[in-house]
Amino acid sequence: MKIDWAALGSVFGVSLVVTVALVGLFTLGVAGLSKQEAAAAQGGSAGLARTGAYACFALCAAAVAFGIYLIVV
Amino acid sequence: MEHITLLLAIVVVTALVFDFTNGFHDTANAMATTISTGAMRPKAAVAMSAVLNLVGAFLSVEVAKTISGGIINEEGIRTEVIFAALVGAILWNLLTWLLGLPSSSSHALFGGLIGAAVMSAGFSAVDGGTIVTKVLIPAVAAPVVAGLAALVATRLTYRIGGTAENKATSKGYRAGQIASAGLVSLAHGTNDAQKTMGVITLALVTGGVLAPGSNPPMWVIVSAGVAIALGTYLGGWRIIRTMGKGLTDLQPQQGFAAQTSAATVILASSNLGFSLSTTQSCSGAVMGAGLGRKGGVVRWSTATRMFVAWGLTLPAAGLVAAAAEFLTKQGPWGIAAVAVLLVAGSGAIWVISRRKPVDHTNVTDDEIEPAGVVTTAIAAVSPPPIGVAENVVAESEALKATVPAPAPESTPAPAATV
């Protein structure tokens, strides 16, 4: 009986890093959007926050696309 | 498919029934958090999950090819053995559904195959090492890995985003949850529909209809995909309630963190060569997310029942399958008896479930205690809760220390396994 500790360890590491990175990115995106919403409510605009938010979401979308790629291939 | 015997036809139908129970048993994995946080309406959620399961079933046949060649030796396995294995797996799936406990359908299937094979050909038919590496270790590792990832992610999301609620945040987390739930559904379709395809193919091979090593025929792929999608659409509302409401109370941020962790773990594990159970990853992720929020609680009594069910899955499905195999050995009347018992057993479970139905209308209600019958049934099978809870906690502490390190030889024995 051979237990593949290396594979288990890499699953653990990759899962932890990817999950935290994705959730962090997404939260940043959401925070950016809500900042922009708050600014818009006061009549201003927060272009940077908005652009940053969309960049975060784009990265998350890329991760989802990669996930689908992993499932299909 | 020149001549499919009556027995073979029965096995194929039983396999599709198993696939169906697998679908409604595992809807919770993808959709429980999405439904309980209100990101999607219950019916819409299960419909989306069903469609993605169906799509997933057509994407690949790799898993289907490994299931037959893994745990038991193909040679010398008779068609009746597969039938007995499926009976064990179906009955265990239905029982855990009645109790509202998320347990792994794959483990039920493996348990059934092992039990039936042992009864048929003795212990030599089963590769013990494969059971440990493919079933026991993943069962312990999955919730820990997914739980830790979800816990850290939840902490992070509350630190960055705060707890402020407004239109942009609620819309954002809603979309995020739907996306990650979709990924889980798709992955489930490719994995679990294929398990059934693998079993049907195995039955066809042992029945002499297909040559060993062949790919599943198209009609097998289509029917397995449809069966799992139908099961998913029906929705295992009891399990959804346990996972979405029973284990912990989830806010949208936590739901998103849990679902993302589950999706990542499932994809990472299936692509890095250490397969982890979907159900256990999702349950672990939900608990991790529950612990990650300040003031969040995990209901350990519910969690303990779930751990006990995980530990019992393999032996219980195995015992039922072994009993079924003992009957089928007696000849055609035995097979008929098993078929009748399967229908009667499923019918009885369904009738009991109607006493206190759970469906899309009350799945997110706060009241979470199961019915009296159920509680007593659980009390009968589970050890005293306090000691076990301590064991489980102590064990998960121990695991946190041992799992990430690649070196240690001693494998922590899962406490929940009987």
CSV table of C-alpha atoms in Angstrom, one decimal:
chain,number,residue,atom,x,y,z
A,1,MET,CA,0.0,0.0,0.0
A,2,LYS,CA,1.5,3.3,-1.1
A,3,ILE,CA,-0.1,6.6,-0.1
A,4,ASP,CA,0.8,9.4,-2.4
A,5,TRP,CA,1.5,12.0,0.2
A,6,ALA,CA,3.0,14.3,-2.4
A,7,ALA,CA,-0.1,14.4,-4.4
A,8,LEU,CA,-2.3,14.9,-1.4
A,9,GLY,CA,0.0,17.7,-0.2
A,10,SER,CA,-0.1,19.4,-3.6
A,11,VAL,CA,-3.9,19.2,-3.6
A,12,PHE,CA,-4.0,20.7,-0.2
A,13,GLY,CA,-1.6,23.5,-1.1
A,14,VAL,CA,-3.1,24.3,-4.5
A,15,SER,CA,-6.7,24.3,-3.1
A,16,LEU,CA,-5.8,26.6,-0.2
A,17,VAL,CA,-3.9,29.1,-2.4
A,18,VAL,CA,-6.3,29.2,-5.2
A,19,THR,CA,-9.4,29.4,-3.0
A,20,VAL,CA,-8.0,32.2,-0.9
A,21,ALA,CA,-6.7,34.1,-4.0
A,22,LEU,CA,-10.0,33.8,-5.8
A,23,VAL,CA,-12.2,34.7,-2.9
A,24,GLY,CA,-9.8,37.6,-2.1
A,25,LEU,CA,-9.9,38.9,-5.7
A,26,PHE,CA,-13.6,38.6,-5.9
A,27,THR,CA,-14.1,40.4,-2.6
A,28,LEU,CA,-11.8,43.2,-3.8
A,29,GLY,CA,-13.9,43.4,-6.9
A,30,VAL,CA,-17.1,43.6,-4.9
A,31,ALA,CA,-15.6,46.2,-2.6
A,32,GLY,CA,-14.5,48.3,-5.5
A,33,LEU,CA,-18.0,48.2,-7.0
A,34,SER,CA,-19.7,49.1,-3.8
A,35,LYS,CA,-17.2,52.0,-3.4
A,36,GLN,CA,-18.1,53.1,-6.9
A,37,GLU,CA,-21.8,52.8,-6.1
A,38,ALA,CA,-21.4,55.0,-3.0
A,39,ALA,CA,-19.4,57.6,-5.0
A,40,ALA,CA,-22.1,57.6,-7.7
A,41,ALA,CA,-24.8,58.1,-5.0
A,42,GLN,CA,-23.0,61.3,-3.9
A,43,GLY,CA,-22.7,62.5,-7.5
A,44,GLY,CA,-19.0,61.7,-7.9
A,45,SER,CA,-17.4,59.0,-9.8
A,46,ALA,CA,-14.7,56.5,-8.8
A,47,GLY,CA,-13.1,55.4,-12.1
A,48,LEU,CA,-10.2,53.7,-10.5
A,49,ALA,CA,-12.3,51.6,-8.1
A,50,ARG,CA,-14.5,50.6,-11.0
A,51,THR,CA,-11.7,49.6,-13.3
A,52,GLY,CA,-10.0,47.7,-10.6
A,53,ALA,CA,-13.2,45.9,-9.8
A,54,TYR,CA,-13.7,44.8,-13.4
A,55,ALA,CA,-10.0,43.7,-13.5
A,56,CYS,CA,-10.7,41.5,-10.5
A,57,PHE,CA,-13.8,40.0,-12.0
A,58,ALA,CA,-12.0,39.4,-15.3
A,59,LEU,CA,-9.4,37.4,-13.4
A,60,CYS,CA,-12.1,35.4,-11.6
A,61,ALA,CA,-13.8,34.7,-14.9
A,62,ALA,CA,-10.5,33.5,-16.3
A,63,ALA,CA,-10.3,31.1,-13.4
A,64,VAL,CA,-13.8,29.8,-14.0
A,65,ALA,CA,-12.9,29.3,-17.7
A,66,PHE,CA,-9.8,27.4,-16.7
A,67,GLY,CA,-11.9,25.3,-14.4
A,68,ILE,CA,-14.3,24.4,-17.2
A,69,TYR,CA,-11.2,23.6,-19.4
A,70,LEU,CA,-10.0,21.2,-16.6
A,71,ILE,CA,-13.3,19.5,-16.5
A,72,VAL,CA,-13.6,19.1,-20.3
A,73,VAL,CA,-10.1,18.0,-21.1
B,1,MET,CA,-25.8,-5.5,-27.9
B,2,GLU,CA,-27.0,-8.7,-29.7
B,3,HIS,CA,-28.5,-10.5,-26.8
B,4,ILE,CA,-29.0,-8.7,-23.5
B,5,THR,CA,-30.3,-11.2,-21.0
B,6,LEU,CA,-33.1,-10.5,-18.5
B,7,LEU,CA,-30.6,-10.3,-15.7
B,8,LEU,CA,-28.4,-7.9,-17.6
B,9,ALA,CA,-31.5,-5.7,-18.3
B,10,ILE,CA,-32.3,-5.7,-14.6
B,11,VAL,CA,-28.8,-4.7,-13.7
B,12,VAL,CA,-28.8,-1.8,-16.2
B,13,VAL,CA,-32.1,-0.5,-14.8
B,14,THR,CA,-30.8,-0.8,-11.3
B,15,ALA,CA,-27.7,1.0,-12.2
B,16,LEU,CA,-29.8,3.8,-13.7
B,17,VAL,CA,-31.8,3.9,-10.5
B,18,PHE,CA,-28.6,4.2,-8.5
B,19,ASP,CA,-27.6,7.1,-10.8
B,20,PHE,CA,-30.9,8.7,-10.1
B,21,THR,CA,-30.4,8.5,-6.3
B,22,ASN,CA,-26.9,9.7,-6.8
B,23,GLY,CA,-28.3,12.8,-8.6
B,24,PHE,CA,-30.8,13.8,-5.9
B,25,HIS,CA,-28.4,12.8,-3.1
B,26,ASP,CA,-25.7,15.1,-4.5
B,27,THR,CA,-27.8,18.1,-5.6
B,28,ALA,CA,-26.9,19.5,-2.1
B,29,ASN,CA,-23.2,19.6,-2.9
B,30,ALA,CA,-23.7,22.1,-5.6
B,31,MET,CA,-26.8,24.0,-4.6
B,32,ALA,CA,-27.3,23.9,-0.8
B,33,THR,CA,-25.4,27.1,-0.1
B,34,THR,CA,-26.8,28.8,-3.1
B,35,ILE,CA,-30.3,28.0,-2.0
B,36,SER,CA,-29.9,28.8,1.7
B,37,THR,CA,-28.3,32.2,1.1
B,38,GLY,CA,-31.0,33.1,-1.3
B,39,ALA,CA,-28.8,33.5,-4.3
B,40,MET,CA,-31.1,31.4,-6.4
B,41,ARG,CA,-34.7,30.3,-6.0
B,42,PRO,CA,-34.7,26.6,-5.0
B,43,LYS,CA,-36.4,25.3,-8.2
B,44,ALA,CA,-34.2,27.4,-10.5
B,45,ALA,CA,-31.1,26.2,-8.6
B,46,VAL,CA,-31.9,22.5,-9.0
B,47,ALA,CA,-32.9,23.1,-12.7
B,48,MET,CA,-29.6,24.7,-13.4
B,49,SER,CA,-27.7,22.0,-11.6
B,50,ALA,CA,-29.6,19.3,-13.6
B,51,VAL,CA,-28.8,20.9,-16.9
B,52,LEU,CA,-25.1,21.1,-16.0
B,53,ASN,CA,-25.0,17.5,-14.8
B,54,LEU,CA,-26.5,16.4,-18.1
B,55,VAL,CA,-23.9,18.5,-20.0
B,56,GLY,CA,-21.1,17.2,-17.8
B,57,ALA,CA,-22.1,13.6,-18.5
B,58,PHE,CA,-21.2,14.0,-22.2
B,59,LEU,CA,-17.8,15.7,-21.7
B,60,SER,CA,-15.6,12.7,-21.0
B,61,VAL,CA,-15.5,8.9,-20.4
B,62,GLU,CA,-12.2,8.7,-18.5
B,63,VAL,CA,-13.7,8.1,-15.1
B,64,ALA,CA,-16.0,5.5,-16.5
B,65,LYS,CA,-13.0,3.5,-17.7
B,66,THR,CA,-11.2,3.6,-14.4
B,67,ILE,CA,-14.1,2.5,-12.2
B,68,SER,CA,-14.2,-1.0,-13.5
B,69,GLY,CA,-10.5,-1.5,-13.3
B,70,GLY,CA,-9.9,-0.2,-9.8
B,71,ILE,CA,-11.1,-1.7,-6.6
B,72,ILE,CA,-12.2,-5.2,-7.6
B,73,ASN,CA,-10.7,-7.5,-10.1
B,74,GLU,CA,-12.9,-7.7,-13.2
B,75,GLU,CA,-12.2,-11.4,-13.8
B,76,GLY,CA,-14.6,-13.8,-12.2
B,77,ILE,CA,-17.1,-11.1,-11.3
B,78,ARG,CA,-20.6,-12.2,-12.3
B,79,THR,CA,-23.4,-9.9,-13.3
B,80,GLU,CA,-25.3,-10.8,-10.1
B,81,VAL,CA,-22.5,-9.4,-8.0
B,82,ILE,CA,-22.9,-6.0,-9.7
B,83,PHE,CA,-26.6,-6.2,-9.1
B,84,ALA,CA,-26.1,-6.9,-5.4
B,85,ALA,CA,-23.6,-4.1,-5.1
B,86,LEU,CA,-26.1,-1.6,-6.6
B,87,VAL,CA,-28.8,-2.7,-4.3
B,88,GLY,CA,-26.6,-2.0,-1.3
B,89,ALA,CA,-25.6,1.4,-2.6
B,90,ILE,CA,-29.2,2.4,-3.5
B,91,LEU,CA,-30.6,1.4,-0.1
B,92,TRP,CA,-27.9,3.3,1.8
B,93,ASN,CA,-28.3,6.3,-0.4
B,94,LEU,CA,-32.1,6.4,0.3
B,95,LEU,CA,-31.6,5.8,4.0
B,96,THR,CA,-29.1,8.7,4.4
B,97,TRP,CA,-31.4,10.8,2.3
B,98,LEU,CA,-34.3,10.0,4.7
B,99,LEU,CA,-32.1,11.1,7.6
B,100,GLY,CA,-31.0,14.2,5.6
B,101,LEU,CA,-27.4,13.3,5.9
B,102,PRO,CA,-24.9,14.1,3.1
B,103,SER,CA,-22.9,11.0,2.5
B,104,SER,CA,-20.8,10.0,-0.5
B,105,SER,CA,-22.6,8.1,-3.2
B,106,SER,CA,-19.3,6.9,-4.5
B,107,HIS,CA,-18.4,5.4,-1.2
B,108,ALA,CA,-21.8,3.7,-1.1
B,109,LEU,CA,-21.1,2.3,-4.6
B,110,PHE,CA,-17.6,1.1,-3.6
B,111,GLY,CA,-18.9,-0.4,-0.4
B,112,GLY,CA,-21.6,-2.2,-2.3
B,113,LEU,CA,-19.0,-3.6,-4.8
B,114,ILE,CA,-16.7,-4.6,-2.1
B,115,GLY,CA,-19.4,-6.4,0.0
B,116,ALA,CA,-20.8,-8.2,-3.0
B,117,ALA,CA,-17.4,-9.2,-4.3
B,118,VAL,CA,-16.3,-10.5,-0.9
B,119,MET,CA,-19.5,-12.6,-0.5
B,120,SER,CA,-19.1,-13.9,-4.0
B,121,ALA,CA,-15.4,-14.7,-4.2
B,122,GLY,CA,-13.9,-14.2,-0.8
B,123,PHE,CA,-11.6,-11.5,0.5
B,124,SER,CA,-9.1,-12.1,-2.3
B,125,ALA,CA,-11.4,-10.3,-4.7
B,126,VAL,CA,-10.8,-7.0,-3.0
B,127,ASP,CA,-7.6,-5.0,-3.0
B,128,GLY,CA,-7.3,-3.7,0.6
B,129,GLY,CA,-4.6,-1.2,-0.2
B,130,THR,CA,-6.7,0.4,-2.8
B,131,ILE,CA,-9.6,0.8,-0.3
B,132,VAL,CA,-7.3,2.7,2.1
B,133,THR,CA,-5.7,4.9,-0.6
B,134,LYS,CA,-8.9,5.6,-2.6
B,135,VAL,CA,-11.6,5.7,0.0
B,136,LEU,CA,-10.4,6.1,3.6
B,137,ILE,CA,-7.6,8.6,3.3
B,138,PRO,CA,-9.6,10.9,0.9
B,139,ALA,CA,-12.6,10.6,3.2
B,140,VAL,CA,-10.6,12.1,6.1
B,141,ALA,CA,-8.6,14.5,4.0
B,142,ALA,CA,-11.4,16.0,1.9
B,143,PRO,CA,-13.3,17.9,4.6
B,144,VAL,CA,-10.1,19.0,6.2
B,145,VAL,CA,-8.6,20.4,3.0
B,146,ALA,CA,-11.8,22.1,1.9
B,147,GLY,CA,-12.7,23.2,5.4
B,148,LEU,CA,-9.4,25.0,6.0
B,149,ALA,CA,-9.5,26.6,2.6
B,150,ALA,CA,-13.0,27.9,3.2
B,151,LEU,CA,-12.2,29.0,6.7
B,152,VAL,CA,-9.2,31.1,5.6
B,153,ALA,CA,-11.1,32.5,2.6
B,154,THR,CA,-14.0,33.5,4.8
B,155,ARG,CA,-11.8,35.2,7.2
B,156,LEU,CA,-10.2,37.1,4.3
B,157,THR,CA,-13.4,38.1,2.7
B,158,TYR,CA,-14.7,39.6,6.0
B,159,ARG,CA,-11.4,41.4,6.6
B,160,ILE,CA,-11.3,43.0,3.1
B,161,GLY,CA,-14.9,43.6,2.5
B,162,GLY,CA,-16.2,44.1,6.0
B,163,THR,CA,-19.7,43.1,6.9
B,164,ALA,CA,-21.3,46.0,5.0
B,165,GLU,CA,-24.3,45.1,2.9
B,166,ASN,CA,-25.5,47.0,-0.1
B,167,LYS,CA,-26.8,46.4,-3.6
B,168,ALA,CA,-23.4,45.9,-5.2
B,169,THR,CA,-22.2,43.4,-2.7
B,170,SER,CA,-25.3,41.3,-2.6
B,171,LYS,CA,-25.4,41.2,-6.4
B,172,GLY,CA,-21.7,40.4,-6.5
B,173,TYR,CA,-21.8,37.4,-4.1
B,174,ARG,CA,-24.9,36.1,-5.8
B,175,ALA,CA,-23.2,35.9,-9.1
B,176,GLY,CA,-20.1,34.4,-7.6
B,177,GLN,CA,-22.0,31.7,-5.8
B,178,ILE,CA,-23.9,30.8,-9.0
B,179,ALA,CA,-20.7,30.5,-11.0
B,180,SER,CA,-18.9,28.3,-8.5
B,181,ALA,CA,-22.1,26.2,-7.9
B,182,GLY,CA,-22.2,25.7,-11.7
B,183,LEU,CA,-18.7,24.5,-11.7
B,184,VAL,CA,-19.4,22.0,-9.0
B,185,SER,CA,-22.5,20.7,-10.9
B,186,LEU,CA,-20.5,20.3,-14.1
B,187,ALA,CA,-17.7,18.4,-12.3
B,188,HIS,CA,-20.3,16.2,-10.6
B,189,GLY,CA,-21.9,15.4,-14.0
B,190,THR,CA,-18.6,14.4,-15.5
B,191,ASN,CA,-17.6,12.4,-12.4
B,192,ASP,CA,-20.7,10.7,-11.1
B,193,ALA,CA,-22.7,10.1,-14.2
B,194,GLN,CA,-19.5,8.4,-15.5
B,195,LYS,CA,-19.4,6.1,-12.4
B,196,THR,CA,-22.8,4.7,-13.5
B,197,MET,CA,-21.6,4.4,-17.1
B,198,GLY,CA,-18.6,2.6,-15.7
B,199,VAL,CA,-20.8,0.2,-13.8
B,200,ILE,CA,-23.1,-0.5,-16.7
B,201,THR,CA,-20.2,-1.0,-18.9
B,202,LEU,CA,-18.7,-3.4,-16.4
B,203,ALA,CA,-21.9,-5.3,-16.3
B,204,LEU,CA,-22.0,-5.5,-20.1
B,205,VAL,CA,-18.4,-6.7,-20.1
B,206,THR,CA,-19.1,-9.4,-17.5
B,207,GLY,CA,-22.2,-10.4,-19.3
B,208,GLY,CA,-20.2,-10.9,-22.4
B,209,VAL,CA,-21.9,-8.3,-24.5
B,210,LEU,CA,-18.9,-5.9,-24.7
B,211,ALA,CA,-15.3,-6.7,-25.1
B,212,PRO,CA,-13.2,-6.0,-22.0
B,213,GLY,CA,-11.7,-2.5,-22.1
B,214,SER,CA,-14.2,-1.0,-24.4
B,215,ASN,CA,-15.7,2.5,-24.1
B,216,PRO,CA,-19.3,2.9,-22.9
B,217,PRO,CA,-21.7,2.8,-25.8
B,218,MET,CA,-23.7,5.9,-26.7
B,219,TRP,CA,-27.0,4.7,-25.2
B,220,VAL,CA,-25.3,4.1,-21.9
B,221,ILE,CA,-23.9,7.6,-21.9
B,222,VAL,CA,-27.2,9.2,-22.8
B,223,SER,CA,-29.3,7.2,-20.3
B,224,ALA,CA,-26.8,7.7,-17.4
B,225,GLY,CA,-26.8,11.5,-18.1
B,226,VAL,CA,-30.5,11.7,-18.2
B,227,ALA,CA,-31.0,9.6,-15.0
B,228,ILE,CA,-28.6,11.8,-13.0
B,229,ALA,CA,-30.1,15.0,-14.3
B,230,LEU,CA,-33.6,13.8,-13.4
B,231,GLY,CA,-32.5,12.9,-9.9
B,232,THR,CA,-30.8,16.3,-9.6
B,233,TYR,CA,-33.9,18.1,-10.7
B,234,LEU,CA,-36.0,16.2,-8.2
B,235,GLY,CA,-33.7,17.6,-5.6
B,236,GLY,CA,-32.7,15.9,-2.3
B,237,TRP,CA,-34.3,18.6,-0.3
B,238,ARG,CA,-33.6,17.0,3.0
B,239,ILE,CA,-29.9,16.9,2.4
B,240,ILE,CA,-30.0,20.4,1.0
B,241,ARG,CA,-31.6,21.6,4.2
B,242,THR,CA,-28.9,19.9,6.3
B,243,MET,CA,-26.1,21.3,4.3
B,244,GLY,CA,-27.4,24.8,3.8
B,245,LYS,CA,-29.1,25.3,7.1
B,246,GLY,CA,-28.4,22.5,9.5
B,247,LEU,CA,-24.6,22.5,9.8
B,248,THR,CA,-24.3,26.3,10.2
B,249,ASP,CA,-25.9,29.6,9.2
B,250,LEU,CA,-24.5,31.0,6.1
B,251,GLN,CA,-24.3,34.6,4.9
B,252,PRO,CA,-23.7,35.3,1.2
B,253,GLN,CA,-20.0,35.8,1.7
B,254,GLN,CA,-19.6,32.5,3.5
B,255,GLY,CA,-21.7,30.7,0.9
B,256,PHE,CA,-19.4,32.1,-1.8
B,257,ALA,CA,-16.3,31.1,0.1
B,258,ALA,CA,-17.6,27.6,0.8
B,259,GLN,CA,-18.7,27.0,-2.7
B,260,THR,CA,-15.5,28.3,-4.2
B,261,SER,CA,-13.4,26.2,-1.9
B,262,ALA,CA,-15.4,23.1,-2.8
B,263,ALA,CA,-15.1,23.8,-6.5
B,264,THR,CA,-11.4,24.3,-6.2
B,265,VAL,CA,-10.8,21.2,-4.1
B,266,ILE,CA,-12.8,19.1,-6.5
B,267,LEU,CA,-11.0,20.3,-9.6
B,268,ALA,CA,-7.6,20.3,-8.0
B,269,SER,CA,-8.0,16.8,-6.6
B,270,SER,CA,-9.2,15.3,-9.8
B,271,ASN,CA,-6.4,16.9,-11.8
B,272,LEU,CA,-3.5,16.4,-9.4
B,273,GLY,CA,-4.1,12.7,-9.0
B,274,PHE,CA,-5.5,12.5,-5.5
B,275,SER,CA,-9.2,12.1,-5.8
B,276,LEU,CA,-11.3,13.5,-3.0
B,277,SER,CA,-15.0,12.9,-2.5
B,278,THR,CA,-17.3,15.7,-3.6
B,279,THR,CA,-19.8,15.3,-0.8
B,280,GLN,CA,-17.1,15.4,1.9
B,281,SER,CA,-15.3,18.4,0.3
B,282,CYS,CA,-18.6,20.3,0.2
B,283,SER,CA,-19.6,19.5,3.7
B,284,GLY,CA,-16.1,20.4,5.0
B,285,ALA,CA,-16.2,23.7,3.1
B,286,VAL,CA,-19.5,24.6,4.6
B,287,MET,CA,-18.3,23.9,8.1
B,288,GLY,CA,-15.1,25.8,7.4
B,289,ALA,CA,-17.0,28.8,6.2
B,290,GLY,CA,-19.2,28.6,9.3
B,291,LEU,CA,-16.2,28.7,11.6
B,292,GLY,CA,-14.6,31.5,9.6
B,293,ARG,CA,-17.1,34.2,10.4
B,294,LYS,CA,-16.8,35.9,13.8
B,295,GLY,CA,-19.6,34.5,15.9
B,296,GLY,CA,-20.3,31.8,13.4
B,297,VAL,CA,-21.2,28.4,14.9
B,298,VAL,CA,-21.1,24.9,13.5
B,299,ARG,CA,-23.8,22.6,14.9
B,300,TRP,CA,-21.6,19.8,16.0
B,301,SER,CA,-24.5,17.4,16.8
B,302,THR,CA,-25.5,17.5,13.2
B,303,ALA,CA,-21.9,17.3,12.0
B,304,THR,CA,-21.3,14.3,14.2
B,305,ARG,CA,-24.3,12.5,12.8
B,306,MET,CA,-22.9,13.2,9.4
B,307,PHE,CA,-19.4,11.9,10.3
B,308,VAL,CA,-21.0,8.8,11.7
B,309,ALA,CA,-22.9,8.3,8.4
B,310,TRP,CA,-19.6,8.7,6.5
B,311,GLY,CA,-17.9,6.1,8.6
B,312,LEU,CA,-20.9,3.7,8.2
B,313,THR,CA,-21.3,4.2,4.5
B,314,LEU,CA,-18.7,1.7,3.3
B,315,PRO,CA,-19.5,-1.1,5.8
B,316,ALA,CA,-23.3,-0.6,5.7
B,317,ALA,CA,-23.6,-0.6,1.9
B,318,GLY,CA,-21.2,-3.5,1.9
B,319,LEU,CA,-23.3,-5.5,4.4
B,320,VAL,CA,-26.5,-5.0,2.5
B,321,ALA,CA,-24.7,-5.9,-0.8
B,322,ALA,CA,-23.3,-9.0,0.8
B,323,ALA,CA,-26.7,-10.1,2.0
B,324,ALA,CA,-28.1,-9.4,-1.5
B,325,GLU,CA,-25.3,-11.3,-3.1
B,326,PHE,CA,-26.0,-14.2,-0.7
B,327,LEU,CA,-29.6,-14.3,-1.9
B,328,THR,CA,-28.7,-14.0,-5.6
B,329,LYS,CA,-26.3,-16.9,-5.3
B,330,GLN,CA,-29.3,-19.1,-4.5
B,331,GLY,CA,-30.5,-18.9,-8.1
B,332,PRO,CA,-33.1,-17.0,-10.1
B,333,TRP,CA,-35.6,-16.9,-7.2
B,334,GLY,CA,-32.9,-15.2,-5.1
B,335,ILE,CA,-32.4,-12.5,-7.7
B,336,ALA,CA,-36.2,-12.0,-7.9
B,337,ALA,CA,-36.3,-11.8,-4.1
B,338,VAL,CA,-33.6,-9.2,-4.0
B,339,ALA,CA,-35.4,-7.1,-6.7
B,340,VAL,CA,-38.6,-7.3,-4.6
B,341,LEU,CA,-36.8,-6.4,-1.4
B,342,LEU,CA,-35.2,-3.4,-3.2
B,343,VAL,CA,-38.5,-2.1,-4.4
B,344,ALA,CA,-40.2,-2.7,-1.0
B,345,GLY,CA,-37.3,-1.1,0.9
B,346,SER,CA,-37.3,1.9,-1.3
B,347,GLY,CA,-41.1,2.2,-1.1
B,348,ALA,CA,-40.9,2.0,2.7
B,349,ILE,CA,-38.3,4.7,2.9
B,350,TRP,CA,-40.4,6.9,0.6
B,351,VAL,CA,-43.5,6.3,2.7
B,352,ILE,CA,-41.7,7.3,5.9
B,353,SER,CA,-40.3,10.4,4.2
B,354,ARG,CA,-43.9,11.5,3.4
B,355,ARG,CA,-44.7,11.8,7.1
B,356,LYS,CA,-42.6,14.9,7.2
B,357,PRO,CA,-42.0,16.0,3.7
B,358,VAL,CA,-39.2,18.5,2.8
B,359,ASP,CA,-39.4,20.1,-0.6
B,360,HIS,CA,-38.6,23.4,-2.3
B,361,THR,CA,-41.3,25.2,-0.3
B,362,ASN,CA,-39.8,24.6,3.2
B,363,VAL,CA,-36.2,23.8,2.4
B,364,THR,CA,-34.9,27.1,3.9
B,365,ASP,CA,-37.2,27.1,6.9
B,366,ASP,CA,-35.3,27.5,10.2
B,367,GLU,CA,-36.7,24.5,11.9
B,368,ILE,CA,-34.0,21.9,11.4
B,369,GLU,CA,-34.6,18.9,13.7
B,370,PRO,CA,-35.7,15.8,11.9
B,371,ALA,CA,-38.8,13.9,12.7
B,372,GLY,CA,-39.2,11.7,15.8
B,373,VAL,CA,-38.9,8.4,13.9
B,374,VAL,CA,-35.7,9.6,12.4
B,375,THR,CA,-34.2,10.8,15.6
B,376,THR,CA,-34.8,7.5,17.3
B,377,ALA,CA,-33.3,5.7,14.3
B,378,ILE,CA,-30.2,7.8,14.5
B,379,ALA,CA,-30.0,7.3,18.2
B,380,ALA,CA,-30.0,3.6,17.5
B,381,VAL,CA,-27.0,3.7,15.2
B,382,SER,CA,-24.9,6.5,16.6
B,383,PRO,CA,-22.6,6.3,19.6
B,384,PRO,CA,-23.1,8.7,22.5
B,385,PRO,CA,-22.6,12.2,20.9
B,386,ILE,CA,-20.3,13.8,23.4
B,387,GLY,CA,-17.4,11.3,23.2
B,388,VAL,CA,-17.6,11.2,19.4
B,389,ALA,CA,-17.7,14.9,19.1
B,390,GLU,CA,-14.5,15.1,21.1
B,391,ASN,CA,-12.9,12.4,19.1
B,392,VAL,CA,-13.8,14.1,15.9
B,393,VAL,CA,-12.4,17.4,17.0
B,394,ALA,CA,-9.3,15.8,18.4
B,395,GLU,CA,-8.8,13.9,15.2
B,396,SER,CA,-9.3,16.9,12.9
B,397,GLU,CA,-6.7,18.7,15.1
B,398,ALA,CA,-4.3,15.8,14.6
B,399,LEU,CA,-5.0,15.8,10.9
B,400,LYS,CA,-4.3,19.5,10.5
B,401,ALA,CA,-0.9,18.6,11.9
B,402,THR,CA,-0.2,15.5,9.8
B,403,VAL,CA,-1.9,15.9,6.4
B,404,PRO,CA,0.1,18.8,4.9
B,405,ALA,CA,3.4,17.1,5.7
B,406,PRO,CA,4.4,14.6,3.1
B,407,ALA,CA,6.6,12.4,5.3
B,408,PRO,CA,4.7,10.7,8.2
B,409,GLU,CA,4.1,7.0,7.9
B,410,SER,CA,1.5,6.5,10.4
B,411,THR,CA,-1.9,7.1,9.0
B,412,PRO,CA,-4.4,8.5,11.5
B,413,ALA,CA,-7.2,6.0,11.7
B,414,PRO,CA,-10.5,7.7,11.0
B,415,ALA,CA,-12.4,7.7,14.2
B,416,ALA,CA,-15.8,7.8,12.5
B,417,THR,CA,-15.0,4.6,10.6
B,418,VAL,CA,-16.5,1.5,12.4
